[in-house]
Coordinates of C-alpha atoms in Angstrom, one line a residue:
M20 CA 81.3 98.6 93.7
D21 CA 78.5 96.3 95.0
V22 CA 79.8 95.5 98.5
L23 CA 77.2 92.9 99.1
A24 CA 78.2 90.9 96.1
P25 CA 82.0 91.1 95.4
P26 CA 83.1 90.1 91.9
Q27 CA 83.9 86.4 91.4
Y28 CA 87.4 85.3 92.1
H29 CA 89.6 83.2 89.9
R30 CA 90.1 79.4 90.2
F31 CA 93.1 77.6 88.6
S32 CA 95.2 74.6 89.0
R33 CA 98.5 74.4 90.9
P34 CA 101.2 73.0 88.6
G35 CA 104.9 73.6 89.1
P36 CA 107.0 74.4 92.2
E37 CA 106.3 77.0 94.9
P38 CA 107.3 80.6 94.2
M39 CA 110.6 81.7 95.6
S40 CA 110.8 83.8 98.8
G41 CA 110.8 87.5 98.7
S42 CA 114.6 87.7 99.0
E43 CA 115.0 85.4 96.0
L44 CA 112.6 87.0 93.7
P45 CA 114.2 88.5 90.5
A46 CA 113.7 92.1 89.7
Y47 CA 110.7 92.8 87.6
S48 CA 109.1 95.9 86.0
R49 CA 105.5 96.9 85.8
R50 CA 103.9 95.9 82.6
Q51 CA 102.6 98.8 80.5
N52 CA 98.9 98.6 79.9
T53 CA 98.3 99.0 76.2
H54 CA 94.6 98.6 76.5
R55 CA 92.4 101.6 77.0
P56 CA 90.7 101.3 80.4
Q57 CA 87.0 100.7 80.2
P58 CA 84.8 103.4 81.7
I59 CA 83.1 102.6 85.0
V60 CA 79.3 102.3 84.5
R61 CA 77.5 103.3 87.6
R62 CA 74.0 102.1 88.2
E63 CA 71.4 104.7 88.5
P64 CA 69.9 105.1 92.0
T65 CA 66.8 103.1 92.7
E66 CA 63.7 105.1 93.7
H67 CA 61.4 103.9 96.4
T68 CA 58.0 105.4 97.1
F69 CA 56.1 105.3 100.4
V70 CA 52.6 106.8 100.9
L71 CA 50.1 107.6 103.6
T72 CA 46.5 107.8 102.6
E73 CA 44.3 107.6 105.7
G74 CA 41.1 106.8 103.8
K75 CA 41.6 109.4 101.2
S76 CA 41.4 108.6 97.5
S77 CA 44.9 109.8 96.9
P78 CA 48.0 109.9 99.1
W79 CA 48.3 113.0 101.2
I80 CA 51.9 112.2 102.4
T81 CA 54.4 110.8 99.9
L82 CA 58.0 110.0 100.6
K83 CA 60.3 109.2 97.7
L84 CA 63.8 107.9 98.5
R85 CA 66.8 107.2 96.2
S86 CA 69.1 104.4 97.3
S87 CA 71.7 101.8 96.2
A88 CA 69.3 98.9 96.4
K89 CA 69.0 96.7 93.4
S90 CA 65.2 96.8 93.2
S91 CA 62.5 99.2 94.2
K92 CA 60.8 96.3 95.8
S93 CA 63.7 95.9 98.3
L94 CA 64.3 98.1 101.3
P95 CA 66.3 101.2 100.6
T96 CA 70.0 100.4 101.1
Y97 CA 72.8 102.9 101.9
F98 CA 76.5 102.4 102.2
E99 CA 78.8 104.2 104.6
K100 CA 79.4 107.8 103.5
E101 CA 76.2 107.9 101.5
T102 CA 73.5 110.4 102.1
I103 CA 69.7 109.6 102.3
T104 CA 68.3 111.7 99.4
G105 CA 64.7 112.0 98.2
Q106 CA 61.6 114.1 98.4
L107 CA 58.7 114.7 100.8
E108 CA 55.3 115.7 99.4
V109 CA 52.3 116.8 101.5
N110 CA 48.9 117.6 100.1
A111 CA 47.9 119.8 103.0
E112 CA 44.8 121.5 101.5
R113 CA 44.4 124.0 104.4
G114 CA 46.8 122.6 107.0
D115 CA 45.5 124.7 109.9
S116 CA 46.2 122.1 112.5
I117 CA 49.7 121.1 111.3
Q118 CA 52.3 122.4 113.8
A119 CA 55.5 120.9 112.4
I120 CA 57.0 118.2 110.1
T121 CA 60.2 116.3 111.1
A122 CA 62.3 113.5 109.6
T123 CA 64.0 111.3 112.1
L124 CA 66.9 108.8 111.4
S125 CA 67.1 106.1 114.1
G126 CA 69.1 102.9 114.7
R127 CA 68.0 100.3 117.3
I128 CA 69.3 97.0 118.7
I129 CA 66.2 94.9 119.4
S130 CA 66.7 91.8 121.7
G131 CA 63.1 91.0 122.7
A132 CA 59.5 92.1 122.6
G133 CA 59.5 94.2 125.8
S134 CA 60.1 98.0 126.0
N135 CA 63.4 97.4 127.9
D136 CA 64.6 95.1 125.1
C137 CA 65.4 97.9 122.7
F138 CA 68.5 100.0 122.7
V139 CA 68.5 103.2 120.6
F140 CA 72.1 104.0 119.5
L141 CA 71.2 106.5 116.8
N142 CA 68.6 109.2 116.9
Q143 CA 69.0 112.2 114.6
T144 CA 66.1 114.6 113.7
L145 CA 65.9 117.0 110.8
P146 CA 63.2 119.8 111.1
V147 CA 61.5 119.9 107.7
W148 CA 58.8 122.6 108.4
A149 CA 57.4 124.4 111.5
K150 CA 54.5 126.7 112.0
S151 CA 56.8 129.3 113.7
L152 CA 58.9 131.2 111.3
D153 CA 61.7 131.3 114.0
C154 CA 62.2 127.5 113.7
P155 CA 64.6 126.0 111.2
R156 CA 63.0 124.7 107.9
V157 CA 64.2 122.8 104.8
P158 CA 64.0 125.2 101.9
S159 CA 61.0 124.4 99.6
P160 CA 60.1 125.5 96.1
S161 CA 56.4 125.3 97.0
E162 CA 54.7 128.7 97.7
G163 CA 52.3 127.0 100.1
A164 CA 55.1 126.1 102.5
S165 CA 56.5 129.6 102.9
S166 CA 54.0 130.9 105.5
T167 CA 52.8 129.9 108.9
K168 CA 50.2 127.6 107.4
L169 CA 50.6 124.9 104.8
L170 CA 48.5 125.3 101.7
G171 CA 48.0 122.9 98.8
H172 CA 50.7 120.6 97.4
C173 CA 54.0 121.2 99.2
V174 CA 57.3 119.6 98.3
W175 CA 60.6 119.5 100.3
P176 CA 63.9 118.0 99.0
L177 CA 65.6 115.8 101.5
S178 CA 69.3 115.2 102.1
I179 CA 70.1 113.5 105.4
P180 CA 73.7 112.4 105.9
I181 CA 74.2 109.1 107.8
P182 CA 76.9 109.4 110.5
R183 CA 79.7 106.9 110.4
T184 CA 80.1 106.7 114.2
V185 CA 78.1 107.3 117.3
E186 CA 79.2 108.3 120.8
L187 CA 77.9 105.9 123.5
P188 CA 78.8 105.2 127.1
S189 CA 81.0 102.1 127.6
G190 CA 80.9 99.6 130.4
G191 CA 83.6 101.5 132.3
G192 CA 81.5 104.7 132.5
D193 CA 83.4 106.7 129.9
V194 CA 82.1 107.5 126.4
R195 CA 83.5 105.7 123.3
S196 CA 83.1 106.2 119.6
Y197 CA 81.6 103.2 117.8
R198 CA 81.1 102.6 114.1
L199 CA 77.6 101.9 113.0
P200 CA 76.9 98.2 112.6
E201 CA 75.4 96.7 109.5
T202 CA 71.6 95.9 109.4
F203 CA 71.2 92.5 111.1
L204 CA 68.1 90.3 111.0
E205 CA 68.3 86.5 111.1
R206 CA 65.5 84.0 111.7
Y207 CA 67.2 82.0 114.4
T208 CA 69.2 84.7 116.2
K209 CA 67.3 86.5 118.9
V210 CA 68.6 90.0 118.2
S211 CA 68.4 92.4 115.3
V212 CA 69.8 95.7 114.3
Q213 CA 67.3 97.9 112.5
Y214 CA 67.5 101.4 110.9
D215 CA 64.4 103.5 110.3
L216 CA 63.5 106.8 108.7
T217 CA 60.3 108.3 110.2
I218 CA 58.3 111.3 108.9
V219 CA 56.1 112.8 111.7
V220 CA 53.4 115.4 110.9
S221 CA 52.7 117.0 114.3
R222 CA 49.2 118.5 114.9
G223 CA 47.5 120.3 117.7
K224 CA 46.7 118.9 121.1
L225 CA 43.3 117.5 120.1
R226 CA 44.5 115.6 117.1
S227 CA 46.9 112.7 116.8
D228 CA 50.1 113.0 114.8
N229 CA 50.5 111.4 111.4
V230 CA 53.5 109.0 111.0
L231 CA 55.0 107.6 107.8
K232 CA 57.9 105.1 108.6
T233 CA 60.2 102.9 106.6
A234 CA 63.1 100.7 107.5
F235 CA 66.3 100.8 105.5
G236 CA 69.5 98.8 105.1
Y237 CA 72.9 100.1 106.1
V238 CA 76.2 98.6 105.0
P239 CA 79.5 99.9 106.6
S240 CA 82.7 100.1 104.6
S241 CA 85.6 98.1 106.0
R242 CA 88.6 96.6 104.3
P243 CA 91.7 94.6 105.3
D244 CA 95.1 96.0 105.1
A245 CA 97.2 95.0 102.1
P246 CA 98.9 91.5 102.3
S247 CA 102.6 90.9 102.0
L248 CA 104.3 92.1 98.8
L249 CA 105.0 88.5 97.8
R250 CA 101.4 87.6 98.2
Q251 CA 100.3 90.6 96.2
L252 CA 102.7 89.5 93.4
V253 CA 101.3 86.0 93.5
Y254 CA 97.7 87.2 93.3
Q255 CA 98.6 89.5 90.4
E256 CA 100.4 86.9 88.4
K257 CA 98.1 84.0 89.2
L258 CA 100.9 82.0 90.8
P259 CA 100.6 79.2 93.4
L260 CA 100.4 80.6 97.0
P261 CA 103.8 80.5 98.8
S262 CA 104.0 78.5 102.1
P263 CA 104.7 80.1 105.5
A264 CA 108.4 79.0 105.1
N265 CA 108.7 80.9 101.8
D266 CA 106.6 83.9 102.8
P267 CA 106.8 84.3 106.6
E268 CA 105.5 87.9 106.4
G269 CA 102.4 86.7 104.7
W270 CA 101.3 84.2 107.4
K271 CA 100.6 84.1 111.1
T272 CA 101.8 80.7 112.3
L273 CA 99.8 79.7 115.4
R274 CA 101.3 77.8 118.4
P275 CA 101.7 74.1 117.8
V276 CA 99.1 71.8 119.4
S277 CA 99.0 68.0 120.0
A278 CA 96.2 65.9 118.5
R279 CA 95.7 62.9 120.8
G280 CA 93.2 60.1 120.2
L281 CA 92.6 56.4 119.8
M282 CA 92.8 54.3 116.7
F283 CA 90.3 51.4 116.7
K284 CA 89.3 52.4 120.2
T285 CA 92.5 50.8 121.7
R286 CA 95.6 52.3 120.2
P287 CA 96.8 55.7 121.6
V288 CA 98.1 57.9 118.8
E289 CA 99.4 61.5 118.7
A290 CA 100.5 64.1 116.1
R291 CA 101.8 67.6 116.4
C292 CA 99.8 70.2 114.4
T293 CA 100.7 73.7 113.4
L294 CA 98.1 75.8 111.7
A295 CA 98.9 79.0 109.8
L296 CA 96.5 81.7 108.6
A297 CA 97.1 84.3 105.9
K298 CA 97.9 87.8 107.2
P299 CA 96.4 90.2 107.8
L300 CA 93.8 88.4 109.9
C301 CA 90.9 90.3 108.2
Y302 CA 89.2 88.8 105.2
T303 CA 86.6 90.1 102.7
R304 CA 83.2 88.4 102.6
G305 CA 82.7 86.7 99.3
S306 CA 86.4 85.8 99.0
V307 CA 88.6 83.2 100.7
L308 CA 90.5 82.7 103.9
P309 CA 93.8 80.9 103.1
C310 CA 95.1 78.2 105.6
Y311 CA 98.1 76.0 105.9
I312 CA 98.6 73.1 108.2
S313 CA 101.6 70.9 109.0
L314 CA 101.4 67.6 110.9
E315 CA 104.4 65.9 112.5
G316 CA 104.4 62.4 114.0
R317 CA 106.6 59.3 114.6
E318 CA 104.1 56.9 112.9
S319 CA 103.6 57.3 109.2
A320 CA 100.4 55.3 109.3
V321 CA 98.9 57.7 111.8
L322 CA 99.8 60.6 109.6
D323 CA 98.1 58.9 106.7
V324 CA 94.9 59.1 108.7
L325 CA 95.1 62.5 110.2
A326 CA 96.6 64.2 107.1
N327 CA 93.8 63.1 104.9
P328 CA 92.1 66.2 103.5
G329 CA 88.7 64.8 104.7
S330 CA 90.0 64.3 108.3
I331 CA 91.0 67.9 109.0
L332 CA 88.3 70.1 110.5
V333 CA 88.9 73.8 110.6
K334 CA 85.9 76.0 111.0
L335 CA 85.0 79.7 110.8
R336 CA 82.9 80.3 113.9
R337 CA 80.8 83.3 114.5
R338 CA 79.7 84.7 117.9
V339 CA 76.9 87.2 118.2
R340 CA 76.8 88.8 121.6
F341 CA 74.1 91.1 122.9
Y342 CA 72.7 92.6 126.0
N343 CA 69.1 91.6 127.0
Q344 CA 67.6 93.7 129.8
A345 CA 64.8 91.1 130.3
T346 CA 67.3 88.6 131.6
A347 CA 69.3 91.0 133.8
T348 CA 68.3 89.6 137.2
R349 CA 72.0 89.5 137.8
K350 CA 74.6 91.4 135.9
E351 CA 76.6 88.3 134.9
V352 CA 73.6 86.7 133.1
S353 CA 72.3 89.8 131.2
W354 CA 74.6 89.1 128.2
N355 CA 73.4 86.5 125.6
E356 CA 75.4 84.7 123.0
S357 CA 74.6 82.9 119.8
V358 CA 77.5 80.8 118.3
E359 CA 77.4 79.3 114.9
D360 CA 79.8 77.7 112.4
V361 CA 79.6 79.6 109.1
G362 CA 82.4 78.1 107.1
T363 CA 84.5 75.0 106.8
A364 CA 88.0 74.7 105.3
V365 CA 88.7 72.5 102.3
W366 CA 92.1 70.9 102.1
W367 CA 94.4 69.4 99.5
N368 CA 97.9 68.1 99.1
P369 CA 100.0 70.7 97.1
A370 CA 102.5 69.7 94.5
N371 CA 106.1 69.6 95.8
S372 CA 104.9 70.1 99.4
G373 CA 107.9 68.6 101.0
S374 CA 105.9 65.9 102.9
D375 CA 107.8 62.8 104.0
A376 CA 107.1 59.8 106.2
Y377 CA 107.1 61.9 109.4
N378 CA 105.9 65.3 108.2
R379 CA 102.8 66.3 106.2
F380 CA 101.9 69.7 104.7
L381 CA 98.5 70.6 103.4
E382 CA 97.0 73.8 102.0
G383 CA 93.5 74.9 102.5
E384 CA 91.0 77.7 102.4
I385 CA 87.7 78.7 103.9
H386 CA 85.2 80.2 101.4
L387 CA 83.4 83.2 103.0
A388 CA 79.8 83.6 102.0
K389 CA 79.1 86.9 100.3
D390 CA 76.3 87.6 102.9
L391 CA 78.4 87.2 106.0
R392 CA 77.9 90.1 108.4
P393 CA 81.0 92.1 109.0
S394 CA 82.8 92.1 112.4
C395 CA 81.4 94.9 114.6
E396 CA 81.3 96.0 118.2
M397 CA 79.0 98.4 120.1
A398 CA 78.0 99.0 123.7
H399 CA 75.2 96.4 123.5
F400 CA 76.0 94.3 120.5
S401 CA 79.0 92.6 118.8
I402 CA 79.7 90.2 116.0
S403 CA 83.1 88.4 116.2
Y404 CA 84.7 85.5 114.3
Y405 CA 87.2 82.8 115.1
V406 CA 89.1 80.2 113.1
V407 CA 88.8 77.0 115.1
L408 CA 90.9 73.8 114.7
C409 CA 88.5 71.1 115.7
P410 CA 89.3 67.5 116.6
F411 CA 90.2 65.4 113.6
K412 CA 87.4 63.3 112.2
A413 CA 88.4 60.0 110.5
A414 CA 87.1 56.4 110.4
N415 CA 88.2 54.3 113.4
Y416 CA 89.7 57.4 115.1
S417 CA 88.2 58.9 118.2
S418 CA 89.3 61.8 120.5
D419 CA 88.2 64.4 123.0
G420 CA 85.5 66.7 121.5
A421 CA 87.2 69.9 122.7
A422 CA 88.6 72.4 120.1
L423 CA 92.4 72.2 119.7
L424 CA 93.0 75.8 118.9
S425 CA 91.0 79.1 118.3
E426 CA 92.2 82.3 116.7
P427 CA 90.2 85.5 116.4
V428 CA 89.8 87.0 112.9
E429 CA 87.7 89.7 111.3
V430 CA 85.4 89.9 108.3
A431 CA 85.2 93.0 106.1
T432 CA 82.9 94.3 103.4
M433 CA 85.5 95.5 100.9
Y434 CA 88.6 94.2 99.3
A435 CA 92.1 95.3 100.3
K436 CA 93.8 97.7 98.0
G437 CA 95.8 95.9 95.3
P438 CA 95.2 92.5 93.6
R439 CA 92.2 90.6 94.8
P440 CA 92.6 87.1 96.4
N441 CA 92.5 84.0 94.2
A442 CA 90.7 80.7 95.1
Y443 CA 93.1 77.8 94.9
A444 CA 91.0 74.8 96.0
P445 CA 90.8 72.1 93.2
P446 CA 87.3 71.3 92.2
A447 CA 87.6 67.8 93.5
Y448 CA 88.0 69.2 97.1
D449 CA 85.1 71.6 97.1
S450 CA 83.2 69.4 99.5
P451 CA 85.3 68.4 102.5
M452 CA 82.9 65.7 103.5
G453 CA 83.0 64.0 100.1
Y454 CA 86.1 62.0 100.8
R455 CA 85.9 58.5 102.2
D456 CA 88.9 56.9 103.8
D457 CA 90.1 53.4 103.0
L458 CA 91.9 52.4 106.2
S459 CA 92.5 48.7 105.5
H460 CA 96.2 49.2 104.9
V461 CA 96.5 51.4 108.0
Q462 CA 94.8 48.8 110.2
H463 CA 97.3 46.2 109.0
M464 CA 100.3 48.5 109.8
L465 CA 99.0 49.4 113.2

């Protein structure tokens, strides 16, 4: 499975009533699949070639890697549990001065240009060849690599496992195990996570070493837990999504909050808002984050304004937090943060929602970009996400700019086991800012 580009999800309309609750569902049996399953076609690994010539007519060091990248022009890319495989070739002629050859796997968090702005969290070295016969070596089919001097064209097969976790000291002084973060590099974020594979040919004291280095991409494997049984059935049968009242196990209903503001700059108004998010609170990038909101108020005209799909602003907010030694004049200012909204919910009025003059119910979802970086945490770096209920935005309505509610969520790279989520947003609601209110009747009522 290509984790970076999950398969497209289904879109369909929402006719008919909501599905029944889990206790009211009739018994059903699993359909027997009469179609022969199609064989899984796995893409052949992509080969990448890196060379070091140093003025010679032909390369004297060649590194060939096989990876899961889509193109040989891209960086080599490896997923969690994969092994870096390839081949190292050295045209040594008479390698009298070569003392050793090593391959080093490294991971760094880079937060600036200074030497103190780089934190190495992964450093793993594989001895490939050494002049001394007592040192470990990678077995080679080349006869010229069997003695204490390299002679001619020498080849070594490489197989370097990437660890899933690293042990690092935490802030409390103890040592914790952290999962490796995904490669991270963005133009406007002043921190990056970079992985490198470095080949070093060490020579004698009077000659400098030769270094061949390449960056590579790393993608961790993380998946949400399975949703409620009723939600799984709904996804499988392509049915409308049940509300929190009909599937309480499938939603986390957040604490109610009051939205207070002014209509036409003079009239105080208020509504009680309750936001619910689909459980578990971990969502696969490239899919959707289902939402549900209810609004309660004593004035129907106010609810007409606030319960408009274009008035409700629910954002997916990302926070990147990192430690920068250059700013550490005091401990409390050494941490830096970058906050960005990376998704906005679209809303619609569902059929048979149960809305009345004093209660409104809307369904929504946040579309997660397929290139969102997954949630992660390390000693010097973290990526976290929050669903934020922002102040309502409507014509002739104003309020305090502070967020009404915030709930932490996680972003994963793989789908949960079982049926995959469906997208429910009607095409007309794909752009939440495309709706324009007509408040002439509301102004008359207020």
